[in-house]
PDB file of C-alpha atoms in Angstrom:
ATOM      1  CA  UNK A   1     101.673   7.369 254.516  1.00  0.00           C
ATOM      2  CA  UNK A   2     103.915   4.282 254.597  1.00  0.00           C
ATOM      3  CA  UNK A   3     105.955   3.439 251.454  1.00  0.00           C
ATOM      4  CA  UNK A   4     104.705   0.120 251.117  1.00  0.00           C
ATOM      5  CA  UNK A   5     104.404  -2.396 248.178  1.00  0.00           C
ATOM      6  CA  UNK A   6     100.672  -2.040 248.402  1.00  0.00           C
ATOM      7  CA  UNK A   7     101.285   1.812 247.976  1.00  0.00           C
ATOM      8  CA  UNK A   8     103.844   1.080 244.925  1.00  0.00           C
ATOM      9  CA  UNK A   9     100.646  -1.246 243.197  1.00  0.00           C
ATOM     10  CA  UNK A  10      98.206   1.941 243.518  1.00  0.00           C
ATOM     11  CA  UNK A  11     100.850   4.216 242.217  1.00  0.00           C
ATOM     12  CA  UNK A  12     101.929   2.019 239.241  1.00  0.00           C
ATOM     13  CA  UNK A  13      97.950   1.382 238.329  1.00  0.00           C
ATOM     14  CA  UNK A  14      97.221   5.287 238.695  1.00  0.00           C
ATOM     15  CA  UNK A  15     100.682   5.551 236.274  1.00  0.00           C
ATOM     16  CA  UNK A  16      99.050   3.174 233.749  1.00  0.00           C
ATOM     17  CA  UNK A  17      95.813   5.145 233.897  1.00  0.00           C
ATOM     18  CA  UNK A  18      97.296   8.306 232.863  1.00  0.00           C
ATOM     19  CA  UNK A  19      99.096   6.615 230.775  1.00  0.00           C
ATOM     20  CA  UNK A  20      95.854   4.991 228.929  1.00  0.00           C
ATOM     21  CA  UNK A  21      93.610   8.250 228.861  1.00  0.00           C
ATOM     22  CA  UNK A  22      96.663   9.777 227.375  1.00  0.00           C
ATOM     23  CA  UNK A  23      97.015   7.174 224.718  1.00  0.00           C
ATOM     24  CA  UNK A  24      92.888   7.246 224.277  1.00  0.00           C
ATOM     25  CA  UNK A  25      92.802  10.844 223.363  1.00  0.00           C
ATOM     26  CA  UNK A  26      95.025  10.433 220.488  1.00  0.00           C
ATOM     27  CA  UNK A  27      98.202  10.915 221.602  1.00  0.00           C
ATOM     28  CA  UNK A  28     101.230   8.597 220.053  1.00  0.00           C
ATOM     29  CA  UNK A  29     102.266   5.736 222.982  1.00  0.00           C
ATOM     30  CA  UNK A  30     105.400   6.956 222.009  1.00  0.00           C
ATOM     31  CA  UNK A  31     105.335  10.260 222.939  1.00  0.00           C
ATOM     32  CA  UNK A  32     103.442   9.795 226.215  1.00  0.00           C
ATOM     33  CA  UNK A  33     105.850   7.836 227.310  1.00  0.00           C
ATOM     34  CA  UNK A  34     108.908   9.660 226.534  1.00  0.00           C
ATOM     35  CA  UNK A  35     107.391  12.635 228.069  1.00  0.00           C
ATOM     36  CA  UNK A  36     106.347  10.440 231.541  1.00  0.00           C
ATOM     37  CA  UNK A  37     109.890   9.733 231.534  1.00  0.00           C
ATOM     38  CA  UNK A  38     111.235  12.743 231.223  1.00  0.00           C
ATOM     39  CA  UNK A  39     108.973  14.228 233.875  1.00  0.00           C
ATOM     40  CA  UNK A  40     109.550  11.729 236.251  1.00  0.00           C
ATOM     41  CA  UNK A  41     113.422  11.236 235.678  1.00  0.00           C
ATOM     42  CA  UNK A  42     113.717  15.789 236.301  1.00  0.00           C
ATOM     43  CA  UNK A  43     111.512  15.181 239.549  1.00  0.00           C
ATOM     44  CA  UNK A  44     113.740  12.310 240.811  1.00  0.00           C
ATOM     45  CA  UNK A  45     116.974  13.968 240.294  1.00  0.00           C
ATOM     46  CA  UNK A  46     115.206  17.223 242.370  1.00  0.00           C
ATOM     47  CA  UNK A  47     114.294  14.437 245.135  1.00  0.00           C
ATOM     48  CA  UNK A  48     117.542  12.871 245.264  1.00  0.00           C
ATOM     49  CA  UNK A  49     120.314  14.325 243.657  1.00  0.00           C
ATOM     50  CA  UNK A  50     121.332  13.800 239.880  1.00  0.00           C
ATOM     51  CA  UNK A  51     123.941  10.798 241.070  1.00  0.00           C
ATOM     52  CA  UNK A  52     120.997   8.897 242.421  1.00  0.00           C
ATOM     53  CA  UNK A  53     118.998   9.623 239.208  1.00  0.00           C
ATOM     54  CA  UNK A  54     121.940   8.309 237.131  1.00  0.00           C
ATOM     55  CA  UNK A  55     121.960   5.404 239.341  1.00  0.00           C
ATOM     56  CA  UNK A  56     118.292   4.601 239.180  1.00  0.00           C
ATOM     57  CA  UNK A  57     118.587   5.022 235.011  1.00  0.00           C
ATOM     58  CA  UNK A  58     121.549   2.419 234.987  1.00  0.00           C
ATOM     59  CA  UNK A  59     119.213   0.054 237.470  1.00  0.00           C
ATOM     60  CA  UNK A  60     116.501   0.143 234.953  1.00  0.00           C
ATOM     61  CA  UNK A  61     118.998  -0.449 231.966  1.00  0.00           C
ATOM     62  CA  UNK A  62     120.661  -3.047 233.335  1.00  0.00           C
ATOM     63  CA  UNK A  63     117.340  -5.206 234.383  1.00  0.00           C
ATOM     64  CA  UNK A  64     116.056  -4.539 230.782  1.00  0.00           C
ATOM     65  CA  UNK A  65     119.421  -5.900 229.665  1.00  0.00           C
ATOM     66  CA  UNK A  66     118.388  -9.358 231.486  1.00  0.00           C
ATOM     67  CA  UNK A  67     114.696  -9.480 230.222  1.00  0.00           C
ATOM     68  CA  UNK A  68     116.547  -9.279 226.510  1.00  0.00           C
ATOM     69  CA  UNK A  69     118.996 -11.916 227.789  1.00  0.00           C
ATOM     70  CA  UNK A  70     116.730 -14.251 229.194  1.00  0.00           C
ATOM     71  CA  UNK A  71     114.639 -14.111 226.135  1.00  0.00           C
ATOM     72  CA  UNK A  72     117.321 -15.022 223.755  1.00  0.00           C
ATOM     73  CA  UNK A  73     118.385 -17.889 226.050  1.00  0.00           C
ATOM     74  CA  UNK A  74     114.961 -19.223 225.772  1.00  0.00           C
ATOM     75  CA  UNK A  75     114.400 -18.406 222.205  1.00  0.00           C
ATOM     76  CA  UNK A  76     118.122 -20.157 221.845  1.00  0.00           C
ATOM     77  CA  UNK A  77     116.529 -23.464 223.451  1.00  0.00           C
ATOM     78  CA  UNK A  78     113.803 -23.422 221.282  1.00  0.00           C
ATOM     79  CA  UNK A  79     110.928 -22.377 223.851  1.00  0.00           C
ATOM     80  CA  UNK A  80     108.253 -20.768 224.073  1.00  0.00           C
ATOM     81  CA  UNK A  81     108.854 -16.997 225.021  1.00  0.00           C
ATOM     82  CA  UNK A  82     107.289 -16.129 228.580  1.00  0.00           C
ATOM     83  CA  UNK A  83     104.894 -13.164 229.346  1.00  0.00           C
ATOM     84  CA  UNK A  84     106.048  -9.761 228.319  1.00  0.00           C
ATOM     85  CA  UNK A  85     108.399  -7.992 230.449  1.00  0.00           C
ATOM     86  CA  UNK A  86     105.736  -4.787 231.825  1.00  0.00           C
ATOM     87  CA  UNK A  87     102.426  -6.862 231.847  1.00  0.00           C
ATOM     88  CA  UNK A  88      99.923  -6.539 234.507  1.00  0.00           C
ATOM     89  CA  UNK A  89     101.786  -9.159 236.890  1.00  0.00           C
ATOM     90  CA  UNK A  90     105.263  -7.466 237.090  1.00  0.00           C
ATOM     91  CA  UNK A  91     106.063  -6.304 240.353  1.00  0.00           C
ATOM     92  CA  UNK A  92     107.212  -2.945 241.224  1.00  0.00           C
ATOM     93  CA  UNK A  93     111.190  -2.005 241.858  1.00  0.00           C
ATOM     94  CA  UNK A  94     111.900  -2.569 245.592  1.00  0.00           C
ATOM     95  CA  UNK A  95     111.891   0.658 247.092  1.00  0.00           C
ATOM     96  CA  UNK A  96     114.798   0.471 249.132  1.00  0.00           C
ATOM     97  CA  UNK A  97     117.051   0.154 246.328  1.00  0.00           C
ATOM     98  CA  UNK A  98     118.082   3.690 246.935  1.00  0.00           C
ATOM     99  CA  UNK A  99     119.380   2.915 250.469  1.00  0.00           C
ATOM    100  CA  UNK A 100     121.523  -0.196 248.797  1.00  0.00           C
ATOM    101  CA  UNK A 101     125.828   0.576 248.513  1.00  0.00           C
ATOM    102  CA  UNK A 102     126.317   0.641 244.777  1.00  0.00           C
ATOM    103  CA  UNK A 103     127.811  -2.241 243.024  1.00  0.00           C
TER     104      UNK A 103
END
């Protein structure tokens, strides 16, 4: 199978759902997230190296780091703030970030 943005969607959806039936049987958001993360970040670093994992956490940081930018900015201006960061529209990470020379 093709690693494809369609394939990323179905992925991030099927995420989501575990996510919700997690969330629906009583466990804290909190925790299921935590624990998703954790998961994921120990298989990541097994399918490309602990570098690449430490890479891929500073990625993540560092876009978060402009949503919380951006915000103030607009907040700053006196505007409206725009749609949250991890809503239904976002679009997934491009995939070939991996391949991509470091900054």
């Amino acid at each position: 199978m093709d690693d494809t943005f369609e394939l990323r969607e179905r992925l991030s959806r099927a995420w989501r759902a575990v996510f919700d039936n997690a969330v629906e049987a009583g466990s804290p958001p909190e925790a299921v997230v935590e624990t998703m993360t954790a998961v994921a970040h120990a298989r990541f670093a097994e399918l490309f190296g602990t570098a690449a994992a430490a890479s891929y956490l500073a990625l993540l940081a560092e876009q978060m780091r402009d949503v919380d930018h951006d915000e103030a900015e607009t907040l700053i201006r006196g505007e409206a703030p725009g749609p949250a960061p991890f809503d239904e529209e976002m679009t997934a990470m491009d995939p070939a970030w991996i391949e991509r020379d470091p900054p």
